[in-house]
N, CA, C and O atoms as a MOPAC input file, in Angstrom:
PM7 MOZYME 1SCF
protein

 N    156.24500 1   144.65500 1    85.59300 1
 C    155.49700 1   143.99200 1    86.63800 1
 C    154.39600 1   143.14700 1    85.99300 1
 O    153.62200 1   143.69800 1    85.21100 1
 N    154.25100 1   141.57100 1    86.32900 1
 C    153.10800 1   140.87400 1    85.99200 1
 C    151.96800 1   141.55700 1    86.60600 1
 O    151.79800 1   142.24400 1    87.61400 1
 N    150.92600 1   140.93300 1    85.21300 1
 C    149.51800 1   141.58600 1    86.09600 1
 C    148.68900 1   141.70900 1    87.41600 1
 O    148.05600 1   142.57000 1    88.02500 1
 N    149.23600 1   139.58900 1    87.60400 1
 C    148.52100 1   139.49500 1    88.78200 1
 C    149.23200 1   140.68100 1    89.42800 1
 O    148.53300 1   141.64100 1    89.75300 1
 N    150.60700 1   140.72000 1    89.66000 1
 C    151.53100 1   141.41300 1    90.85200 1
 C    150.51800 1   142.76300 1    90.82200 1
 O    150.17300 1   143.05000 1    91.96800 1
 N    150.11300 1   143.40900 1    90.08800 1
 C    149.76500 1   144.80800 1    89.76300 1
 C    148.42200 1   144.53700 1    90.84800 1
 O    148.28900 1   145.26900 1    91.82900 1
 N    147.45600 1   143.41700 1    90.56300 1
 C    146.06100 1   143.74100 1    91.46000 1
 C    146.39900 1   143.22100 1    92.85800 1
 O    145.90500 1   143.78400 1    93.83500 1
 N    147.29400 1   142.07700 1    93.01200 1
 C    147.99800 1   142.11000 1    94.27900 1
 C    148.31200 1   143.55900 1    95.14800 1
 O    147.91100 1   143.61300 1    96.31000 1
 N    148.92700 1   144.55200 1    94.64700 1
 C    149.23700 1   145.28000 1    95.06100 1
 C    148.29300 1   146.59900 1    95.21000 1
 O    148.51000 1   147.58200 1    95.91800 1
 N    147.44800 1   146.41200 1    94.55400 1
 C    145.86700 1   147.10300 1    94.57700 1
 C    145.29200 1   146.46000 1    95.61300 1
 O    144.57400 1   147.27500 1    96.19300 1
 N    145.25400 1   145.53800 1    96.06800 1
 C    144.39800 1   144.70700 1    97.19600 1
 C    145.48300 1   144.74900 1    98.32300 1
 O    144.95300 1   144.64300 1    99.42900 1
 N    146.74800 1   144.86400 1    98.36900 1
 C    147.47100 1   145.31400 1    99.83800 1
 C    146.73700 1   146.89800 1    99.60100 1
 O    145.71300 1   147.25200 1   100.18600 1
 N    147.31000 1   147.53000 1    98.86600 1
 C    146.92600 1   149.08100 1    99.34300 1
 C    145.17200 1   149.13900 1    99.92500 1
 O    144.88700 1   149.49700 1   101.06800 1
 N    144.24700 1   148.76100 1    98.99800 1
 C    142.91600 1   148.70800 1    99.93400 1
 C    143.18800 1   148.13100 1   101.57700 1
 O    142.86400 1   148.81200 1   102.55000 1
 N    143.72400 1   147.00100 1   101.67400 1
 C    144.08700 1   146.66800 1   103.21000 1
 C    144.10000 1   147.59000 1   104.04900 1
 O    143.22400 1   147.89000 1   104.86000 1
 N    145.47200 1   148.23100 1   103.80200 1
 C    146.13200 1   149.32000 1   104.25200 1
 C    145.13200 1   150.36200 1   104.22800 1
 O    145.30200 1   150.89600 1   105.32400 1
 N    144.49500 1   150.78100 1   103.83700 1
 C    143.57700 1   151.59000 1   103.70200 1
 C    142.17900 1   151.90700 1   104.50500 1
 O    141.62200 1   152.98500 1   104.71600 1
 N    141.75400 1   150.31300 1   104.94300 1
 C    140.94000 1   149.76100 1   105.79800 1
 C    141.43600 1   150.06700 1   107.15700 1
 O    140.89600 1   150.59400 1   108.12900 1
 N    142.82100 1   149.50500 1   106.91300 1
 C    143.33400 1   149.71800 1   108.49800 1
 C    143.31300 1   151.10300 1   109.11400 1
 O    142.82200 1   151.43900 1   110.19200 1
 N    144.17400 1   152.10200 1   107.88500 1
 C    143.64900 1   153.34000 1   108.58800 1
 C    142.36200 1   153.82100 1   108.66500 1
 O    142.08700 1   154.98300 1   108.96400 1
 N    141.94400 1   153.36800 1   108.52800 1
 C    140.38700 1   154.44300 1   108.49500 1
 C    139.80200 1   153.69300 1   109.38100 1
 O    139.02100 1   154.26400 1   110.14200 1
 N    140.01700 1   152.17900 1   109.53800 1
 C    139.44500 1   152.01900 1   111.09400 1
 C    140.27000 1   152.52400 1   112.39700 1
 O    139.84500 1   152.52000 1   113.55300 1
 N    141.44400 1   152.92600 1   111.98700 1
 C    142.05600 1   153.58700 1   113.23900 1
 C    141.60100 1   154.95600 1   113.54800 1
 O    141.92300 1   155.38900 1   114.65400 1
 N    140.75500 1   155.88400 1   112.59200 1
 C    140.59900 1   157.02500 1   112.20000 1
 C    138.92800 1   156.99400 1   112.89100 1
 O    138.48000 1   158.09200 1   113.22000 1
 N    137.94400 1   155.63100 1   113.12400 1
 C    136.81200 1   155.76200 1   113.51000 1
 C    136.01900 1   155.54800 1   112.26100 1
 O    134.80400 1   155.68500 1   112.40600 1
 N    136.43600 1   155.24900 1   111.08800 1
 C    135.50000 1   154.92800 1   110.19700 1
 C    135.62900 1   153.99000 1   109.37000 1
 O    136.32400 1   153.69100 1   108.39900 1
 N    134.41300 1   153.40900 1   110.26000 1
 C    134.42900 1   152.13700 1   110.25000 1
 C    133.61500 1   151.03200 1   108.87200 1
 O    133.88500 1   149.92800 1   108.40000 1
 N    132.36800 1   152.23200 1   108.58800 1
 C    132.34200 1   151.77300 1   107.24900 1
 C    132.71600 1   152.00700 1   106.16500 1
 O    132.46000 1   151.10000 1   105.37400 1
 N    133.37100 1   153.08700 1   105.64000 1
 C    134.61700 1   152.95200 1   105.02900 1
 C    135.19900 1   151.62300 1   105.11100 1
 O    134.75500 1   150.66700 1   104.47500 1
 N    136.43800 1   151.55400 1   106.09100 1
 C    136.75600 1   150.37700 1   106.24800 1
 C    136.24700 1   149.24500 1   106.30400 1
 O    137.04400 1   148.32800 1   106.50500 1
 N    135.03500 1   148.95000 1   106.17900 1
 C    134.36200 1   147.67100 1   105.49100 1
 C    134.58100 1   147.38500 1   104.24600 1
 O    135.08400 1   146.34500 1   103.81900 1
 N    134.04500 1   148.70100 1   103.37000 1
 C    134.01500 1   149.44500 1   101.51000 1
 C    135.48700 1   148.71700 1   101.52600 1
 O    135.64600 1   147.59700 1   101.04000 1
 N    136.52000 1   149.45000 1   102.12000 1
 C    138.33700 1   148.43200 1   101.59400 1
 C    138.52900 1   147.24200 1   101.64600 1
 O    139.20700 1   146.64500 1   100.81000 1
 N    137.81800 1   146.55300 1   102.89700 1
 C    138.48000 1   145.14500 1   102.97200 1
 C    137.67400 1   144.49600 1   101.91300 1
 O    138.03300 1   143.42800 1   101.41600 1
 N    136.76400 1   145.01700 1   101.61200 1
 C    135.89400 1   143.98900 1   100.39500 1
 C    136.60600 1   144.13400 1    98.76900 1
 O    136.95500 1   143.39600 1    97.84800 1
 N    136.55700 1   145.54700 1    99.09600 1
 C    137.70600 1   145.53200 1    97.92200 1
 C    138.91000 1   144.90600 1    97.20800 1
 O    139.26200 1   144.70500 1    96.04600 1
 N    139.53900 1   144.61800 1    98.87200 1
 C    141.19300 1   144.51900 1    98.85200 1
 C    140.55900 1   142.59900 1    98.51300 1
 O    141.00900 1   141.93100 1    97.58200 1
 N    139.84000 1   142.24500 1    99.18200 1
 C    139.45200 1   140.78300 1    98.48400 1
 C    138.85200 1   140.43900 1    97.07500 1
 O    139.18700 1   139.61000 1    96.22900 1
 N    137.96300 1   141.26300 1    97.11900 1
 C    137.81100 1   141.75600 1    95.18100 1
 C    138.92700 1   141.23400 1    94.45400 1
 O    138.94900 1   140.16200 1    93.84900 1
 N    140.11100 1   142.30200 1    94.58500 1
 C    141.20700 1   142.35300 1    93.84700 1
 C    142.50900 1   141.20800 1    94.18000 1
 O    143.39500 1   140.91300 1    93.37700 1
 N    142.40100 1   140.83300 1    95.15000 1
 C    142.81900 1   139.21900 1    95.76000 1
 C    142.64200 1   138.23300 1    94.63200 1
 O    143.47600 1   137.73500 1    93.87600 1
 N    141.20400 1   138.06600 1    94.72700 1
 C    140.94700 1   137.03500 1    93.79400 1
 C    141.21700 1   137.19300 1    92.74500 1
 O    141.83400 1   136.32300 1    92.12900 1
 N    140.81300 1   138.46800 1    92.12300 1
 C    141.03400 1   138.94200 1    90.79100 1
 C    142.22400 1   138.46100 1    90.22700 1
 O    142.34500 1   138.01200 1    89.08700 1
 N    143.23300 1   138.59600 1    91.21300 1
 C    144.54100 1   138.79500 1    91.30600 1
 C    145.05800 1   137.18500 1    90.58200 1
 O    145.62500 1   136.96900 1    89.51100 1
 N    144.59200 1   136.22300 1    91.66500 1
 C    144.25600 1   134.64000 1    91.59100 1
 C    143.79700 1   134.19200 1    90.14600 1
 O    144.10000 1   133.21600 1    89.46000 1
 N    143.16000 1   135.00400 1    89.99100 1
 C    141.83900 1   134.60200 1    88.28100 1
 C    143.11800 1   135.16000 1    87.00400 1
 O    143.25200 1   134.46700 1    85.99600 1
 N    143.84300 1   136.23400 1    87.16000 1
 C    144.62700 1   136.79500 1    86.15600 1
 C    145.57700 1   135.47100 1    86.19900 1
 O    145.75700 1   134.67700 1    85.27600 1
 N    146.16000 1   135.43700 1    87.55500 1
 C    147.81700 1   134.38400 1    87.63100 1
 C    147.35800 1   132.91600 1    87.19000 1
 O    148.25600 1   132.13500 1    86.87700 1
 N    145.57400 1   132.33200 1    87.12200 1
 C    145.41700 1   131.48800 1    86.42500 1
 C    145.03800 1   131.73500 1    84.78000 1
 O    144.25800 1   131.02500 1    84.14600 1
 N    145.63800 1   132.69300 1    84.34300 1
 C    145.21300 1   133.47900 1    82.86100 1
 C    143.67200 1   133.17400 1    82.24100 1
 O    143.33600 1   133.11600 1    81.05800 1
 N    142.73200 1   132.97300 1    83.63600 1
 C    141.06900 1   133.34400 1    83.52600 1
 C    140.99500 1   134.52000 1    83.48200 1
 O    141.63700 1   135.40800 1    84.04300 1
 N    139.99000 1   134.52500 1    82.62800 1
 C    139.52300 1   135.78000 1    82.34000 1
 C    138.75900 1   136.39100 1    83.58800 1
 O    138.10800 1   135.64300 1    84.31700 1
 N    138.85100 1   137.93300 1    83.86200 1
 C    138.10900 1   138.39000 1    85.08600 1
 C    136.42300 1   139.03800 1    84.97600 1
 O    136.16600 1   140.05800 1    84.33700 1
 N    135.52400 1   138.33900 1    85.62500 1
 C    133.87400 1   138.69200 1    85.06900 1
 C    134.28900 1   140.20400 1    85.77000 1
 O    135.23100 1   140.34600 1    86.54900 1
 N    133.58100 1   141.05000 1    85.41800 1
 C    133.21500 1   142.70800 1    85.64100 1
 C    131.95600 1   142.37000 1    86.70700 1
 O    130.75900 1   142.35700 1    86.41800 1
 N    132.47600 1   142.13900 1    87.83900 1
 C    131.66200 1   141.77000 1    88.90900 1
 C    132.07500 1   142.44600 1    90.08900 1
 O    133.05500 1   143.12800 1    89.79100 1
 N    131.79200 1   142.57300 1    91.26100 1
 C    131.59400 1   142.72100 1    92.70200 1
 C    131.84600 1   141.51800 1    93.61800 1
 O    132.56300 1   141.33100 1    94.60200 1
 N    131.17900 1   140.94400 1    93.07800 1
 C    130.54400 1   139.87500 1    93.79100 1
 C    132.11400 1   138.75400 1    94.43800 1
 O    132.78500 1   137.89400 1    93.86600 1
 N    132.16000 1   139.29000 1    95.72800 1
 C    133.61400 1   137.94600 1    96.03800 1
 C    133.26000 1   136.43900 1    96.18900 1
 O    134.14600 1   135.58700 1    96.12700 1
 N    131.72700 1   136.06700 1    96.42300 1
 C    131.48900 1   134.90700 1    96.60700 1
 C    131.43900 1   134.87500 1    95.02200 1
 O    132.65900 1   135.03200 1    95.04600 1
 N    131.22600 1   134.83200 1    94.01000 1
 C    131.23000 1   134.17000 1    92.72500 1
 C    132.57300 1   134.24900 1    92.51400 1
 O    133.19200 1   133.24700 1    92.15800 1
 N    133.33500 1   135.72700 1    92.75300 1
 C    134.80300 1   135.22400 1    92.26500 1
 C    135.61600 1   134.20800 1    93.03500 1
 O    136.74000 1   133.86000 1    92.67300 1
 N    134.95800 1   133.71300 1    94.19100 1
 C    135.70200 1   133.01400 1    95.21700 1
 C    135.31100 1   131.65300 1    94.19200 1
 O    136.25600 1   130.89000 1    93.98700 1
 N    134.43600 1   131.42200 1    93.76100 1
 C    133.53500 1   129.86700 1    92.87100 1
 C    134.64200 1   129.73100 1    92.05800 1
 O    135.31200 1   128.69900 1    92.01900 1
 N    134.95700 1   131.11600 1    91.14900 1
 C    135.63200 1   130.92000 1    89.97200 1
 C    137.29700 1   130.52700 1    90.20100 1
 O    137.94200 1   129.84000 1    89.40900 1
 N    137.76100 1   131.04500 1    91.30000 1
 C    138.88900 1   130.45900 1    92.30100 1
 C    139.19100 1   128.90600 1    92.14200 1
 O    140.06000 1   128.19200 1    91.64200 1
 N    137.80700 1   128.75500 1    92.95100 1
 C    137.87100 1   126.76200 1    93.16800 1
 C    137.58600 1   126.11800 1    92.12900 1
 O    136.94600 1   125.08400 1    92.32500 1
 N    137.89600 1   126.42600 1    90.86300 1
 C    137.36800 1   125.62000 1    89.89700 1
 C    139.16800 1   125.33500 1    89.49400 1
 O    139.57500 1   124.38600 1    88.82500 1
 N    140.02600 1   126.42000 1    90.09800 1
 C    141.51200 1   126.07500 1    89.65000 1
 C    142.01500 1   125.29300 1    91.43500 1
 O    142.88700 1   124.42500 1    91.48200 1
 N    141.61300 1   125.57400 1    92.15600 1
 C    142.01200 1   125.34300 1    93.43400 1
 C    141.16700 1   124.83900 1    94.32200 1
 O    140.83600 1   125.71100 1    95.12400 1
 N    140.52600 1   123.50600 1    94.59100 1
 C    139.81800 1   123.41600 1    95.52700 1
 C    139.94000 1   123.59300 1    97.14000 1
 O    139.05200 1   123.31100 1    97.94500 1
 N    140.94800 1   124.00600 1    97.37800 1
 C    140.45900 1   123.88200 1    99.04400 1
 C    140.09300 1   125.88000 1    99.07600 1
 O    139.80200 1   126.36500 1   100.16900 1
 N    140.17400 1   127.00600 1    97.55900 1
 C    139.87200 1   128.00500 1    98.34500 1
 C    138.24800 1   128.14100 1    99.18000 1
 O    137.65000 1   129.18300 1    99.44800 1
 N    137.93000 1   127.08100 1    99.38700 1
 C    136.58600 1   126.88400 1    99.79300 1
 C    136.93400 1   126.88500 1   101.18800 1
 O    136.01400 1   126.97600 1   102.00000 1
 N    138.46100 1   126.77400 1   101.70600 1
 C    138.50000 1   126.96200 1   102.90600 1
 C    138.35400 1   128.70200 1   103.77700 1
 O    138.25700 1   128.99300 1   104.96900 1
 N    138.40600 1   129.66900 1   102.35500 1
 C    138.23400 1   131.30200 1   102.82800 1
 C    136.69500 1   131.57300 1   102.91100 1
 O    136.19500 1   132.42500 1   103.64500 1
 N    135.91400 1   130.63400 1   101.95500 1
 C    134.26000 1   130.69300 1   102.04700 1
 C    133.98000 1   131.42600 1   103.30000 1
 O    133.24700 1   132.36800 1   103.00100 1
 N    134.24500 1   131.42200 1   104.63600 1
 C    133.06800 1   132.30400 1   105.44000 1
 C    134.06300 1   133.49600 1   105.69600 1
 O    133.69500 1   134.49700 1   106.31000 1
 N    135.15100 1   133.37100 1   105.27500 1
 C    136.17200 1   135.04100 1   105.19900 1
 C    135.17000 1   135.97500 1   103.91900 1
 O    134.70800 1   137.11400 1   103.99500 1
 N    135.10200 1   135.12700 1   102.97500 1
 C    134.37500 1   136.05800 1   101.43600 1
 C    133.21700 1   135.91300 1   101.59400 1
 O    132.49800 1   136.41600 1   100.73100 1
 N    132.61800 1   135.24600 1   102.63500 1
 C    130.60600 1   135.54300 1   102.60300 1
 C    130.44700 1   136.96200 1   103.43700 1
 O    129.68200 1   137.85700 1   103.07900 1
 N    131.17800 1   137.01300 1   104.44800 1
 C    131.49500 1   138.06700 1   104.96200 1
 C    131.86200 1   139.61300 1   104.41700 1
 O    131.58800 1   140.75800 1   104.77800 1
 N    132.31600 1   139.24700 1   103.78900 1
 C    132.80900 1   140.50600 1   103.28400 1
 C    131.74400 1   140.94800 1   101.84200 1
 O    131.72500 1   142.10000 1   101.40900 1
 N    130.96300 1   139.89700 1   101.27800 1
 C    130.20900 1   140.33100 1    99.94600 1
 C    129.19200 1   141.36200 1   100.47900 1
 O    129.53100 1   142.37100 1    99.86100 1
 N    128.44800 1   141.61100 1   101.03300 1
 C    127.66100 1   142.46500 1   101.17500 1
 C    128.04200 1   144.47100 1   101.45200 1
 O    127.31300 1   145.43400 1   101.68900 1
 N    129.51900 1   144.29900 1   101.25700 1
 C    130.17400 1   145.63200 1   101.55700 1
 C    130.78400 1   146.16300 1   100.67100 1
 O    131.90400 1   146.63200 1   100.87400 1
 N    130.10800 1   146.21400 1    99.33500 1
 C    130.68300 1   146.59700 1    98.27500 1
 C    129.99800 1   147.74500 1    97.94600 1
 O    130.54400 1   148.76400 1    97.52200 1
 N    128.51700 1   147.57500 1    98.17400 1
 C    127.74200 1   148.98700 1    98.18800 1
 C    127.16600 1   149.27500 1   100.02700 1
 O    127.00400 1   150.45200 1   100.35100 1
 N    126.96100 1   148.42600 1   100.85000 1
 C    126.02100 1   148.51600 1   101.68700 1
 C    126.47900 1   149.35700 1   102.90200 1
 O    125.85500 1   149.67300 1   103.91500 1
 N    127.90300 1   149.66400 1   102.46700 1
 C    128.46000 1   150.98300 1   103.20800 1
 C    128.76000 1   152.54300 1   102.17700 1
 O    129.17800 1   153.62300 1   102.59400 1
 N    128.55500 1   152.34300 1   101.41700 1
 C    128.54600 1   153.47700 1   100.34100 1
 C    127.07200 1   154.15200 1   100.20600 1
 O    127.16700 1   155.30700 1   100.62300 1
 N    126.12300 1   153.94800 1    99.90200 1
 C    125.29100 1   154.28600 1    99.45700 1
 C    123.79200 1   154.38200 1   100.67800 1
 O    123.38300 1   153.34200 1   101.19400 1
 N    123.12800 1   155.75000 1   100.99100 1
 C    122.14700 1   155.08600 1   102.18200 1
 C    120.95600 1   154.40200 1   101.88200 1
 O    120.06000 1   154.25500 1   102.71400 1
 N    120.89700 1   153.90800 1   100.53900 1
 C    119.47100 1   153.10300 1   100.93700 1
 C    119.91600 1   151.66900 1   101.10600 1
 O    119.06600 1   150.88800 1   101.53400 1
 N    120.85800 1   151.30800 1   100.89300 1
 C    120.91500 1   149.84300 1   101.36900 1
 C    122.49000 1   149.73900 1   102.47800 1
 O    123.55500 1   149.12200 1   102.43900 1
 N    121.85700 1   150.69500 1   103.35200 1
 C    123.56500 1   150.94800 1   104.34000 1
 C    123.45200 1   150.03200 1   105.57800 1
 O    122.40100 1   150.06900 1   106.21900 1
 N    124.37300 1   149.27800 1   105.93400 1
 C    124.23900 1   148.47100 1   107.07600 1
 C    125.56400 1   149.56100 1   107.85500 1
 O    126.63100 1   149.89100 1   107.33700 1
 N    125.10500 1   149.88400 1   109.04700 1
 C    126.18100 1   150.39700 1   109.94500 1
 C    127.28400 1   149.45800 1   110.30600 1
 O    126.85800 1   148.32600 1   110.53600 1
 N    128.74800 1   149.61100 1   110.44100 1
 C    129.68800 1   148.41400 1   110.98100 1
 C    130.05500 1   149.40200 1   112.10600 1
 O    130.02600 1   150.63200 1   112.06600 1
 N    130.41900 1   148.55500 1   113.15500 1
 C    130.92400 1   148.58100 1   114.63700 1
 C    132.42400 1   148.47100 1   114.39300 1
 O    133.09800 1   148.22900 1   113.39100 1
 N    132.74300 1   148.76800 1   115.82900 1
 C    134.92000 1   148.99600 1   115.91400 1
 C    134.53000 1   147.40000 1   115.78800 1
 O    135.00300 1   147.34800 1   114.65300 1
 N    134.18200 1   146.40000 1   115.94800 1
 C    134.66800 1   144.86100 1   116.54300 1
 C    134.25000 1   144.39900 1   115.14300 1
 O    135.08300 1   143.68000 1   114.59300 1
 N    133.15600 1   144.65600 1   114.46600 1
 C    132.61700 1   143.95600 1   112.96500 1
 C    134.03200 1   145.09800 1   112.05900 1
 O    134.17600 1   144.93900 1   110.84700 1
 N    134.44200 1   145.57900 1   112.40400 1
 C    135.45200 1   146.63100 1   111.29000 1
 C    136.99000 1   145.66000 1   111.71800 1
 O    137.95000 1   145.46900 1   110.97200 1
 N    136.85600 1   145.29100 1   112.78700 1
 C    138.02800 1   144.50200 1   112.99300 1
 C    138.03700 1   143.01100 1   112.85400 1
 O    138.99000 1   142.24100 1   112.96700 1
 N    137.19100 1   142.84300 1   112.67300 1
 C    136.64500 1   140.91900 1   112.05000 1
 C    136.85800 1   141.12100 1   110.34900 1
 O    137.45800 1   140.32400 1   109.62700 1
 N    136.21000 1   142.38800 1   109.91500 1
 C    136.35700 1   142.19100 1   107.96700 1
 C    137.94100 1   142.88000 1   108.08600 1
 O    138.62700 1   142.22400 1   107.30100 1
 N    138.43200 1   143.48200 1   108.46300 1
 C    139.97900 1   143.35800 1   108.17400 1
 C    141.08400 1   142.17500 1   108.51000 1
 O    142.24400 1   142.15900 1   108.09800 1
 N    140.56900 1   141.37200 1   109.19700 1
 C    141.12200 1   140.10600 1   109.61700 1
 C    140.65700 1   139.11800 1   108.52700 1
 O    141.46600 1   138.35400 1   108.00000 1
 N    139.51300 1   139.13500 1   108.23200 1
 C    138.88200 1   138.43700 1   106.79600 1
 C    139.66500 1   138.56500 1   105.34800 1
 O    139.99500 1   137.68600 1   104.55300 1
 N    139.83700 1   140.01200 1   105.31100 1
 C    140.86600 1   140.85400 1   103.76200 1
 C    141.82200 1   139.98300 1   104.00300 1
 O    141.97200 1   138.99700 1   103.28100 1
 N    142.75800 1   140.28900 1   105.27700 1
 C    144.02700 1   139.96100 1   104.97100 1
 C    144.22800 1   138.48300 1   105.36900 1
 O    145.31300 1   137.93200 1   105.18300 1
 N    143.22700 1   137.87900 1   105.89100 1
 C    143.26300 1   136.30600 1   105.58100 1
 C    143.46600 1   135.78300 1   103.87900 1
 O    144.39500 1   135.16900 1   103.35500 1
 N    142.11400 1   136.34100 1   103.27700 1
 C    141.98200 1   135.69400 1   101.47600 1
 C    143.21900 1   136.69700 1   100.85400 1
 O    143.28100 1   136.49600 1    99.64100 1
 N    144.20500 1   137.69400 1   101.28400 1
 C    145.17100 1   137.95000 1   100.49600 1
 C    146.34800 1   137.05800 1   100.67300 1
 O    147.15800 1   136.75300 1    99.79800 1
 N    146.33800 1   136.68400 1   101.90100 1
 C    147.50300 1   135.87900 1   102.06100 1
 C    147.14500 1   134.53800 1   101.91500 1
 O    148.02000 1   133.68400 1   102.05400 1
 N    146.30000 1   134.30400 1   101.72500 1
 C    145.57400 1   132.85900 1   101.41200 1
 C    146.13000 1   133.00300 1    99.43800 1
 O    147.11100 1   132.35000 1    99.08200 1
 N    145.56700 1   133.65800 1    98.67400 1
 C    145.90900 1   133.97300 1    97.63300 1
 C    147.26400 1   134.27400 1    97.38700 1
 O    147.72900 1   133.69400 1    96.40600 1
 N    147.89500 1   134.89200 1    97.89700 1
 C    149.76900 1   135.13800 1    97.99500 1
 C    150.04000 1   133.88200 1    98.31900 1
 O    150.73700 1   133.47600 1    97.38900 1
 N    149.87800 1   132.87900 1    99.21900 1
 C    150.33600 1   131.33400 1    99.33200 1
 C    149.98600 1   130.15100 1    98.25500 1
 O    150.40200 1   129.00200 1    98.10800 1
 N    149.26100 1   130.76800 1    97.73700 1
 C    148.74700 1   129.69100 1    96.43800 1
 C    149.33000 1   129.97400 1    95.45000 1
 O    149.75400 1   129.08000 1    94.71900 1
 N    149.56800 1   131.70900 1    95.06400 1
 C    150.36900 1   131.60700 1    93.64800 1
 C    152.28500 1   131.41100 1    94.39300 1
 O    153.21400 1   130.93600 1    93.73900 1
 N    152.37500 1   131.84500 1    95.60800 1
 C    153.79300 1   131.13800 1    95.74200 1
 C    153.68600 1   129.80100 1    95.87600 1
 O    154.76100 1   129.46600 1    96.37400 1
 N    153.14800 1   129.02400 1    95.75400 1
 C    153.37200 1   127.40500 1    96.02700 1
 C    153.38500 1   127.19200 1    94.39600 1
 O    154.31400 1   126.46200 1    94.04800 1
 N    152.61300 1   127.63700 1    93.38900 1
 C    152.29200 1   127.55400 1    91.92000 1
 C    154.12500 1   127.53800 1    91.53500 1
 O    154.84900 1   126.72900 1    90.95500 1
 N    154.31100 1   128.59500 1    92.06100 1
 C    155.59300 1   129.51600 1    91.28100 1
 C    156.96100 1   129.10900 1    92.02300 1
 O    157.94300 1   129.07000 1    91.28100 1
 N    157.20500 1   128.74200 1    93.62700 1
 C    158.17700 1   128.36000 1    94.02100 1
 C    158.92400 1   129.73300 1    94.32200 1
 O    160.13500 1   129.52900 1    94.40600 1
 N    158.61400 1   130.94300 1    94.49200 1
 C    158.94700 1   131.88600 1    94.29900 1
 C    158.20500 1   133.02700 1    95.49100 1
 O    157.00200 1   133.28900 1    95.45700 1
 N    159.28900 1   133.69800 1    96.64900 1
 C    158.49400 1   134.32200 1    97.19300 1
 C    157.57300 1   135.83400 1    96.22900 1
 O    158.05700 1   136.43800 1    95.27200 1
 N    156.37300 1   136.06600 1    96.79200 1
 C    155.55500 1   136.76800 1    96.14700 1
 C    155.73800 1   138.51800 1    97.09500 1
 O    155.46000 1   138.86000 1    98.24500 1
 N    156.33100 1   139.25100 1    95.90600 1
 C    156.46000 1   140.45500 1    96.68600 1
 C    155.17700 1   141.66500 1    96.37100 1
 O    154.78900 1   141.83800 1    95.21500 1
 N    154.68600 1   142.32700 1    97.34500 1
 C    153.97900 1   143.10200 1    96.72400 1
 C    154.19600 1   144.73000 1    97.09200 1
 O    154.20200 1   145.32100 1    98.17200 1
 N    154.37900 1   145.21000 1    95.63800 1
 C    155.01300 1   146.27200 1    95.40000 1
 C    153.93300 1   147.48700 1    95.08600 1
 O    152.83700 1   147.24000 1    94.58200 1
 N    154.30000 1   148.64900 1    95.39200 1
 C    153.07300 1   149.37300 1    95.26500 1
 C    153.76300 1   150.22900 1    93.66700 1
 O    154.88300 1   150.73700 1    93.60600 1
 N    152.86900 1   150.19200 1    92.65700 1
 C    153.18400 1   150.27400 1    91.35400 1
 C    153.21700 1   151.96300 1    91.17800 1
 O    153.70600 1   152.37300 1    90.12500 1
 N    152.79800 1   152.81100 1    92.00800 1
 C    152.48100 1   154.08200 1    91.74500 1
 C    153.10600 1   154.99900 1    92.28300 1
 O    152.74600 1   156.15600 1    92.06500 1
 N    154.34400 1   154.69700 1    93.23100 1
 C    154.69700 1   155.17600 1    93.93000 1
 C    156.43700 1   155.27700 1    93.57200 1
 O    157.19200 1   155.87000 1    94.34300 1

């Protein structure tokens, strides 16, 4: 399995992951995944352009490092402004923002926007549908 394919498939499973746990009532949790599952989106994007990946969080910088191979990913910009602040700010209580059922169902609509936004860019690259396989299973 190529690499990207490997964090591709790390960023469906966070999805998936989001989804249940907002079906489950927890909802920030499911914030913590979808930021993730975009994390590893891009990541995903940064490997399949054989850039190197910064040891970051941060989806708005990896979203920068995106458009420097692709300019229109500037069209996911308010999907990944959205989602940067949920990498710690549902984990940890001194900097915890509470998410709602309707804000838990806007950042999972956000994830799986920039994954499939990212799955359409390296299939247009490659000419090749993009499967994503879960590597551990």
């Amino acid at each position: 399995m190529r690499e990207h394919d490997l964090w591709l498939s790390f960023a469906y499973e966070d999805l998936l992951s989001a989804e249940a746990l907002h079906e489950k009532s927890l909802y920030n949790s499911s914030a913590y995944h979808c930021q993730q599952s975009a994390e590893k989106s891009l990541k995903a994007f940064l490997v399949f352009k054989n850039s190197s990946i910064p040891r970051t969080h941060n989806v708005v910088h990896l979203l920068q490092l995106c458009g420097v191979h692709e300019k229109d990913f500037k069209k996911i910009m308010i999907n990944t402004a959205r989602l940067e602040p949920f990498s710690t700010a549902t984990r940890y209580p001194d900097n915890f923002i509470e998410v709602a059922k309707d804000k838990s169902l806007m950042l999972i609509a956000d994830a799986k926007k920039i994954l499939d936004f990212v799955v359409s860019k390296i299939e247009a690259s490659t000419g090749h549908h993009q499967m994503i396989i879960f590597p551990r299973i």
